[in-house]
GROMACS .gro file of C-alpha atoms in nm:
model
  387
    1MET     CA    1   2.866   1.463  -0.334
    2PRO     CA    2   3.055   1.436   0.001
    3SER     CA    3   3.378   1.372  -0.194
    4LEU     CA    4   3.306   1.671  -0.417
    5GLN     CA    5   3.245   1.886  -0.110
    6CYS     CA    6   3.579   1.780   0.039
    7GLY     CA    7   3.771   1.861  -0.278
    8ILE     CA    8   3.608   2.199  -0.329
    9GLY     CA    9   3.643   2.289   0.038
   10ALA     CA   10   4.013   2.200   0.052
   11ALA     CA   11   4.087   2.400  -0.264
   12ILE     CA   12   3.899   2.711  -0.152
   13ALA     CA   13   4.051   2.702   0.198
   14TRP     CA   14   4.405   2.676   0.052
   15PHE     CA   15   4.337   2.957  -0.194
   16ILE     CA   16   4.213   3.196   0.073
   17ALA     CA   17   4.494   3.122   0.320
   18LYS     CA   18   4.777   3.106   0.064
   19ASP     CA   19   4.686   3.348  -0.212
   20LEU     CA   20   4.464   3.599  -0.036
   21LEU     CA   21   4.624   3.608   0.309
   22GLY     CA   22   4.977   3.517   0.200
   23HIS     CA   23   5.036   3.241   0.457
   24GLU     CA   24   5.331   3.014   0.380
   25ARG     CA   25   5.229   2.648   0.345
   26PRO     CA   26   4.885   2.683   0.510
   27PHE     CA   27   4.830   2.308   0.543
   28PHE     CA   28   4.587   2.350   0.833
   29ALA     CA   29   4.332   2.522   0.607
   30PRO     CA   30   4.264   2.233   0.364
   31ILE     CA   31   4.308   1.975   0.642
   32ALA     CA   32   4.045   2.147   0.855
   33ALA     CA   33   3.802   2.170   0.564
   34THR     CA   34   3.851   1.806   0.469
   35ILE     CA   35   3.808   1.670   0.822
   36ALA     CA   36   3.505   1.887   0.892
   37LEU     CA   37   3.332   1.779   0.572
   38GLY     CA   38   3.456   1.423   0.551
   39VAL     CA   39   3.304   1.157   0.327
   40VAL     CA   40   3.130   0.994   0.622
   41MET     CA   41   2.782   1.136   0.660
   42GLY     CA   42   2.655   1.233   1.001
   43PRO     CA   43   2.637   1.540   1.224
   44ARG     CA   44   2.899   1.732   1.027
   45LEU     CA   45   2.799   2.073   1.161
   46ARG     CA   46   2.909   1.974   1.509
   47ARG     CA   47   3.221   1.815   1.363
   48GLY     CA   48   3.307   2.144   1.194
   49PHE     CA   49   3.272   2.344   1.513
   50GLU     CA   50   3.471   2.087   1.711
   51LEU     CA   51   3.749   2.103   1.456
   52ILE     CA   52   3.768   2.482   1.449
   53ILE     CA   53   3.766   2.526   1.826
   54GLY     CA   54   3.993   2.225   1.886
   55ALA     CA   55   4.253   2.344   1.636
   56VAL     CA   56   4.253   2.698   1.770
   57ILE     CA   57   4.289   2.580   2.131
   58GLY     CA   58   4.555   2.322   2.041
   59ILE     CA   59   4.766   2.562   1.837
   60GLY     CA   60   4.740   2.839   2.096
   61LEU     CA   61   4.818   2.603   2.384
   62GLY     CA   62   5.114   2.448   2.202
   63ASP     CA   63   5.266   2.783   2.115
   64LEU     CA   64   5.214   2.925   2.464
   65VAL     CA   65   5.360   2.626   2.648
   66ILE     CA   66   5.651   2.561   2.413
   67SER     CA   67   5.745   2.928   2.422
   68ALA     CA   68   5.774   2.903   2.800
   69ILE     CA   69   5.936   2.561   2.852
   70GLY     CA   70   6.097   2.479   2.517
   71SER     CA   71   6.059   2.175   2.292
   72GLY     CA   72   6.144   1.813   2.371
   73PRO     CA   73   5.994   1.475   2.467
   74TRP     CA   74   5.864   1.572   2.810
   75GLN     CA   75   5.740   1.907   2.682
   76ILE     CA   76   5.539   1.731   2.412
   77ALA     CA   77   5.398   1.493   2.672
   78PHE     CA   78   5.300   1.789   2.888
   79VAL     CA   79   5.130   1.970   2.599
   80VAL     CA   80   4.932   1.661   2.495
   81ILE     CA   81   4.821   1.582   2.852
   82ALA     CA   82   4.720   1.943   2.914
   83GLY     CA   83   4.536   1.960   2.581
   84GLN     CA   84   4.346   1.636   2.646
   85LEU     CA   85   4.241   1.746   2.994
   86ILE     CA   86   4.116   2.080   2.864
   87ALA     CA   87   3.932   1.908   2.580
   88VAL     CA   88   3.762   1.654   2.807
   89PHE     CA   89   3.661   1.932   3.045
   90LEU     CA   90   3.509   2.141   2.765
   91ASP     CA   91   3.362   1.869   2.541
   92LYS     CA   92   3.391   1.490   2.513
   93GLY     CA   93   3.372   1.487   2.132
   94LEU     CA   94   3.637   1.265   1.975
   95ILE     CA   95   3.722   1.512   1.701
   96PHE     CA   96   3.751   1.797   1.949
   97SER     CA   97   3.991   1.622   2.187
   98GLY     CA   98   4.190   1.472   1.900
   99GLN     CA   99   4.224   1.806   1.724
  100VAL     CA  100   4.344   1.981   2.041
  101ALA     CA  101   4.614   1.716   2.089
  102THR     CA  102   4.732   1.691   1.728
  103SER     CA  103   4.736   2.067   1.677
  104SER     CA  104   4.944   2.122   1.989
  105VAL     CA  105   5.187   1.845   1.885
  106LEU     CA  106   5.230   1.995   1.538
  107VAL     CA  107   5.309   2.333   1.689
  108ALA     CA  108   5.549   2.178   1.941
  109THR     CA  109   5.741   1.980   1.680
  110LEU     CA  110   5.725   2.186   1.358
  111LEU     CA  111   5.733   2.548   1.464
  112PRO     CA  112   6.008   2.732   1.651
  113PRO     CA  113   5.905   2.855   1.999
  114GLY     CA  114   5.734   3.194   1.990
  115SER     CA  115   5.696   3.188   1.612
  116SER     CA  116   5.425   3.408   1.471
  117LEU     CA  117   5.345   3.119   1.239
  118ALA     CA  118   5.142   2.963   1.520
  119TYR     CA  119   4.886   3.241   1.493
  120GLU     CA  120   4.870   3.189   1.119
  121ARG     CA  121   4.796   2.820   1.178
  122MET     CA  122   4.510   2.918   1.405
  123ILE     CA  123   4.370   3.141   1.132
  124ASP     CA  124   4.422   2.866   0.872
  125ALA     CA  125   4.225   2.615   1.081
  126PHE     CA  126   3.950   2.869   1.131
  127ILE     CA  127   3.932   2.937   0.756
  128GLY     CA  128   3.909   2.567   0.671
  129GLY     CA  129   3.634   2.506   0.924
  130VAL     CA  130   3.429   2.806   0.813
  131ILE     CA  131   3.457   2.706   0.447
  132ALA     CA  132   3.331   2.360   0.542
  133LEU     CA  133   3.028   2.505   0.720
  134ILE     CA  134   2.947   2.730   0.423
  135LEU     CA  135   2.966   2.438   0.181
  136LEU     CA  136   2.736   2.233   0.404
  137ALA     CA  137   2.474   2.503   0.361
  138LEU     CA  138   2.526   2.596  -0.005
  139VAL     CA  139   2.629   2.261  -0.158
  140PRO     CA  140   2.441   2.018   0.064
  141VAL     CA  141   2.410   1.642   0.039
  142HIS     CA  142   2.045   1.536   0.003
  143PRO     CA  143   1.926   1.497   0.362
  144ILE     CA  144   1.668   1.223   0.300
  145LYS     CA  145   1.779   0.989   0.020
  146ARG     CA  146   2.067   0.826   0.206
  147ALA     CA  147   1.855   0.767   0.516
  148ARG     CA  148   1.573   0.612   0.311
  149ARG     CA  149   1.818   0.380   0.135
  150GLU     CA  150   1.969   0.274   0.468
  151ALA     CA  151   1.627   0.206   0.621
  152ALA     CA  152   1.515   0.013   0.314
  153SER     CA  153   1.834  -0.194   0.326
  154LEU     CA  154   1.765  -0.287   0.689
  155LEU     CA  155   1.412  -0.396   0.601
  156GLY     CA  156   1.546  -0.601   0.312
  157VAL     CA  157   1.786  -0.788   0.538
  158SER     CA  158   1.511  -0.834   0.796
  159SER     CA  159   1.278  -0.984   0.537
  160SER     CA  160   1.550  -1.221   0.419
  161VAL     CA  161   1.629  -1.328   0.776
  162LEU     CA  162   1.263  -1.405   0.848
  163ARG     CA  163   1.232  -1.608   0.531
  164GLU     CA  164   1.543  -1.809   0.617
  165VAL     CA  165   1.413  -1.865   0.971
  166ALA     CA  166   1.081  -1.994   0.834
  167GLU     CA  167   1.260  -2.228   0.592
  168GLY     CA  168   1.495  -2.344   0.866
  169LEU     CA  169   1.208  -2.424   1.102
  170GLU     CA  170   1.016  -2.604   0.830
  171ASN     CA  171   1.316  -2.815   0.726
  172HIS     CA  172   1.472  -2.842   1.075
  173ASP     CA  173   1.788  -2.678   0.943
  174ALA     CA  174   1.977  -2.521   1.234
  175GLU     CA  175   2.269  -2.414   1.014
  176ARG     CA  176   2.042  -2.212   0.788
  177ILE     CA  177   1.888  -2.035   1.085
  178GLY     CA  178   2.236  -1.975   1.228
  179ASP     CA  179   2.342  -1.799   0.908
  180ALA     CA  180   2.026  -1.588   0.919
  181LEU     CA  181   2.096  -1.498   1.282
  182GLN     CA  182   2.445  -1.382   1.193
  183ALA     CA  183   2.304  -1.168   0.912
  184ALA     CA  184   2.064  -1.012   1.161
  185ARG     CA  185   2.346  -0.942   1.406
  186ASP     CA  186   2.551  -0.777   1.131
  187THR     CA  187   2.283  -0.512   1.087
  188GLN     CA  188   2.389  -0.315   1.396
  189ALA     CA  189   2.645  -0.116   1.197
  190ALA     CA  190   2.371  -0.022   0.948
  191ILE     CA  191   2.142   0.089   1.231
  192ASP     CA  192   2.417   0.310   1.371
  193SER     CA  193   2.483   0.446   1.022
  194LEU     CA  194   2.114   0.525   0.974
  195THR     CA  195   2.111   0.718   1.301
  196GLN     CA  196   2.408   0.923   1.183
  197GLN     CA  197   2.245   0.980   0.844
  198VAL     CA  198   1.935   1.121   1.012
  199LYS     CA  199   2.141   1.348   1.238
  200GLY     CA  200   2.334   1.474   0.937
  201GLY     CA  201   2.010   1.526   0.747
  202ALA     CA  202   1.868   1.729   1.034
  203GLU     CA  203   2.170   1.959   1.014
  204VAL     CA  204   2.129   2.008   0.638
  205VAL     CA  205   1.759   2.086   0.675
  206ARG     CA  206   1.837   2.334   0.950
  207ILE     CA  207   2.114   2.531   0.778
  208SER     CA  208   2.048   2.490   0.406
  209PRO     CA  209   1.792   2.718   0.239
  210PHE     CA  210   1.745   2.455  -0.033
  211TYR     CA  211   1.612   2.177   0.191
  212ARG     CA  212   1.407   2.348   0.460
  213ARG     CA  213   1.091   2.229   0.291
  214ARG     CA  214   1.204   1.872   0.362
  215LYS     CA  215   1.153   1.918   0.735
  216ASP     CA  216   0.835   1.709   0.752
  217GLU     CA  217   0.985   1.431   0.540
  218LEU     CA  218   1.288   1.417   0.767
  219ALA     CA  219   1.060   1.403   1.072
  220GLU     CA  220   0.897   1.096   0.918
  221ILE     CA  221   1.236   0.922   0.894
  222GLU     CA  222   1.324   1.025   1.249
  223ARG     CA  223   0.994   0.878   1.367
  224ILE     CA  224   1.070   0.530   1.233
  225LEU     CA  225   1.422   0.505   1.376
  226TYR     CA  226   1.322   0.372   1.718
  227PRO     CA  227   1.061   0.113   1.606
  228LEU     CA  228   1.287  -0.002   1.320
  229ASP     CA  229   1.575  -0.056   1.561
  230ASN     CA  230   1.345  -0.244   1.799
  231GLY     CA  231   1.206  -0.453   1.516
  232VAL     CA  232   1.550  -0.564   1.398
  233ARG     CA  233   1.652  -0.649   1.754
  234ASN     CA  234   1.337  -0.856   1.801
  235ILE     CA  235   1.409  -1.039   1.476
  236ARG     CA  236   1.749  -1.136   1.619
  237VAL     CA  237   1.582  -1.278   1.929
  238LEU     CA  238   1.333  -1.466   1.713
  239ALA     CA  239   1.614  -1.616   1.503
  240ARG     CA  240   1.807  -1.720   1.814
  241ARG     CA  241   1.502  -1.889   1.963
  242ALA     CA  242   1.426  -2.059   1.630
  243ALA     CA  243   1.780  -2.201   1.626
  244THR     CA  244   1.724  -2.332   1.980
  245ALA     CA  245   1.397  -2.491   1.870
  246VAL     CA  246   1.568  -2.688   1.593
  247GLU     CA  247   1.860  -2.787   1.817
  248ASP     CA  248   1.619  -2.910   2.085
  249SER     CA  249   1.403  -3.092   1.827
  250VAL     CA  250   1.105  -2.872   1.913
  251VAL     CA  251   0.842  -2.867   1.637
  252VAL     CA  252   0.702  -2.517   1.604
  253HIS     CA  253   0.338  -2.509   1.493
  254PRO     CA  254   0.329  -2.506   1.109
  255LYS     CA  255   0.078  -2.219   1.114
  256LEU     CA  256   0.321  -2.007   1.315
  257VAL     CA  257   0.602  -2.090   1.073
  258ASN     CA  258   0.374  -1.987   0.788
  259LEU     CA  259   0.306  -1.653   0.956
  260ILE     CA  260   0.681  -1.587   0.978
  261ASP     CA  261   0.702  -1.635   0.602
  262HIS     CA  262   0.405  -1.402   0.544
  263LEU     CA  263   0.568  -1.141   0.766
  264ALA     CA  264   0.875  -1.160   0.541
  265ASP     CA  265   0.645  -1.076   0.250
  266GLY     CA  266   0.506  -0.783   0.445
  267LEU     CA  267   0.853  -0.644   0.513
  268GLU     CA  268   0.933  -0.657   0.143
  269GLU     CA  269   0.632  -0.434   0.083
  270LEU     CA  270   0.733  -0.213   0.377
  271LEU     CA  271   1.076  -0.178   0.218
  272ARG     CA  272   0.920  -0.043  -0.101
  273PHE     CA  273   0.698   0.189   0.100
  274VAL     CA  274   0.988   0.339   0.298
  275ALA     CA  275   1.211   0.368  -0.009
  276ARG     CA  276   0.923   0.519  -0.208
  277THR     CA  277   0.996   0.300  -0.506
  278PRO     CA  278   0.764   0.322  -0.809
  279GLY     CA  279   0.455   0.109  -0.755
  280ALA     CA  280   0.505   0.091  -0.378
  281PRO     CA  281   0.188   0.017  -0.178
  282ASP     CA  282   0.009   0.302  -0.010
  283GLN     CA  283  -0.009   0.317   0.368
  284VAL     CA  284  -0.360   0.173   0.390
  285THR     CA  285  -0.277  -0.131   0.177
  286LEU     CA  286   0.052  -0.192   0.355
  287THR     CA  287  -0.101  -0.161   0.701
  288ARG     CA  288  -0.381  -0.399   0.608
  289GLN     CA  289  -0.129  -0.659   0.491
  290LEU     CA  290   0.064  -0.643   0.818
  291ARG     CA  291  -0.261  -0.652   1.016
  292MET     CA  292  -0.357  -0.973   0.840
  293VAL     CA  293  -0.041  -1.132   0.976
  294ALA     CA  294  -0.102  -0.986   1.322
  295ALA     CA  295  -0.454  -1.129   1.327
  296GLY     CA  296  -0.313  -1.480   1.308
  297LEU     CA  297  -0.082  -1.448   1.609
  298GLN     CA  298  -0.321  -1.607   1.853
  299ARG     CA  299  -0.248  -1.781   2.181
  300GLU     CA  300  -0.403  -2.103   2.055
  301LEU     CA  301  -0.098  -2.158   1.832
  302VAL     CA  302   0.113  -2.238   2.138
  303SER     CA  303  -0.153  -2.374   2.376
  304GLU     CA  304   0.004  -2.720   2.363
  305GLY     CA  305   0.363  -2.606   2.325
  306GLY     CA  306   0.642  -2.510   2.561
  307ILE     CA  307   0.849  -2.203   2.628
  308THR     CA  308   1.021  -2.205   2.288
  309GLU     CA  309   0.699  -2.181   2.088
  310THR     CA  310   0.569  -1.917   2.331
  311VAL     CA  311   0.882  -1.705   2.283
  312VAL     CA  312   0.853  -1.735   1.903
  313LEU     CA  313   0.491  -1.619   1.920
  314GLY     CA  314   0.579  -1.335   2.158
  315GLN     CA  315   0.861  -1.213   1.935
  316MET     CA  316   0.641  -1.225   1.627
  317ARG     CA  317   0.386  -1.007   1.803
  318SER     CA  318   0.657  -0.762   1.909
  319ILE     CA  319   0.799  -0.746   1.556
  320LEU     CA  320   0.453  -0.674   1.414
  321VAL     CA  321   0.400  -0.388   1.660
  322ASP     CA  322   0.739  -0.240   1.564
  323MET     CA  323   0.687  -0.272   1.190
  324LEU     CA  324   0.335  -0.136   1.200
  325GLN     CA  325   0.480   0.173   1.365
  326VAL     CA  326   0.734   0.196   1.082
  327ALA     CA  327   0.437   0.178   0.845
  328GLY     CA  328   0.282   0.480   1.017
  329LEU     CA  329   0.061   0.353   1.299
  330SER     CA  330   0.092   0.479   1.655
  331LYS     CA  331   0.209   0.230   1.915
  332ILE     CA  332  -0.141   0.208   2.065
  333SER     CA  333  -0.295   0.138   1.724
  334ALA     CA  334  -0.027  -0.121   1.649
  335LEU     CA  335  -0.089  -0.300   1.980
  336ALA     CA  336  -0.462  -0.301   1.905
  337THR     CA  337  -0.402  -0.517   1.597
  338LEU     CA  338  -0.292  -0.813   1.811
  339PRO     CA  339  -0.538  -1.082   1.919
  340GLN     CA  340  -0.605  -1.091   2.292
  341THR     CA  341  -0.383  -1.328   2.494
  342VAL     CA  342  -0.460  -1.215   2.851
  343SER     CA  343  -0.787  -1.148   3.031
  344LYS     CA  344  -0.729  -0.772   3.069
  345PRO     CA  345  -0.498  -0.642   2.796
  346ALA     CA  346  -0.363  -0.288   2.835
  347VAL     CA  347  -0.485  -0.213   2.482
  348THR     CA  348  -0.818  -0.353   2.367
  349PRO     CA  349  -0.779  -0.545   2.038
  350THR     CA  350  -0.952  -0.392   1.736
  351PRO     CA  351  -1.066  -0.640   1.468
  352LEU     CA  352  -0.948  -0.569   1.115
  353GLU     CA  353  -1.303  -0.510   0.995
  354GLU     CA  354  -1.368  -0.239   1.256
  355SER     CA  355  -1.039  -0.057   1.207
  356SER     CA  356  -1.078  -0.034   0.832
  357GLY     CA  357  -1.451   0.030   0.822
  358GLU     CA  358  -1.485  -0.260   0.579
  359SER     CA  359  -1.604  -0.617   0.598
  360TRP     CA  360  -1.331  -0.879   0.587
  361SER     CA  361  -1.443  -0.991   0.243
  362SER     CA  362  -1.435  -0.641   0.099
  363ALA     CA  363  -1.093  -0.582   0.255
  364LYS     CA  364  -0.973  -0.902   0.093
  365GLU     CA  365  -1.106  -0.799  -0.245
  366ALA     CA  366  -0.956  -0.452  -0.219
  367SER     CA  367  -0.618  -0.600  -0.131
  368ALA     CA  368  -0.607  -0.873  -0.392
  369ALA     CA  369  -0.455  -0.659  -0.665
  370ALA     CA  370  -0.181  -0.515  -0.447
  371LEU     CA  371  -0.080  -0.799  -0.211
  372PRO     CA  372   0.118  -1.112  -0.296
  373SER     CA  373  -0.126  -1.382  -0.398
  374LYS     CA  374  -0.007  -1.628  -0.136
  375VAL     CA  375  -0.101  -1.377   0.135
  376VAL     CA  376  -0.460  -1.325   0.027
  377GLU     CA  377  -0.564  -1.636  -0.155
  378GLU     CA  378  -0.706  -1.817   0.148
  379LEU     CA  379  -0.810  -1.550   0.398
  380PRO     CA  380  -0.926  -1.546   0.666
  381GLU     CA  381  -0.960  -1.899   0.811
  382GLU     CA  382  -0.725  -2.071   0.571
  383PHE     CA  383  -0.469  -1.792   0.602
  384LEU     CA  384  -0.306  -1.990   0.880
  385GLY     CA  385  -0.295  -2.310   0.678
  386GLU     CA  386   0.025  -2.488   0.589
  387LYS     CA  387   0.211  -2.382   0.273
   0.00000   0.00000   0.00000
């Protein structure tokens, strides 16, 4: 769809400038439309305005200056420097400053001083930008689907990393954990992309009459951005500490390793929930599954260990708080799922039975059909047992 938008926008902009207005070679019109739309999703409304204003300022500045001082190397340098300073003063957007500079250079090198063609180029750039903005509203890219896919992809990688970390700790395989850590580090580009997808989606919802009803759904995606980012970052720290544990020949408690593996299962279910795939668990079932993992993260698992095991436990608790927020809980409710580790916790722990209004046994029975068997088959005491 973004590619289709670019093609349609370029064609319409050229047609209006060339055939309707009679401009000779109106290359700024399709260029402006293409850059403003672009195939890279994100805040394209802002990009369109930056392009229009930047091109108009650059073309006008170039024509004004070159008409007064002529054309040549130092004149071009002067125009570019002046354009950049004006752009930085008005707005620090990369497209804006770049468009001011390139437009002024094109005028300084391609058009004769004082040519009326400069004003046509300003109009052409304006036409291209306006066409882009109209297409964003009338032929919009779906504002939610891309963001959901990106978020689901991040959860998929996170689940895989946790599983590799658990296997690496169990088999004392530092290389395996190192590969998982690198995979976790490589997710930063996807996190940045997801942020841009959500910003672009917000623009579409705001200007398109076809997607205004998606406002609440978009707000849901916006809500999970921060905890998802935090969760992925905490997984990186966990993987790094796990690698240190293996390198230092530290044996992490088998029950804690088992909980890492169960959390990987939970993130697979969270992936399906966020992506809204057919058969995905509902929020209650998903939250209960993650709470079962949280319930096992007790201080006793590291009572005889050192700093490495303590860090692993701490990171697991942080990851659970983040992912429970992605699943829909508030931060306070997510913190309440964790067993008490200090005498006066800021948030009083809430047992699973109290939060769900069910006994543990009934919760286990209700979950059995939906949760992976290895998660529920030996709950609650044996849940922490070795695989």
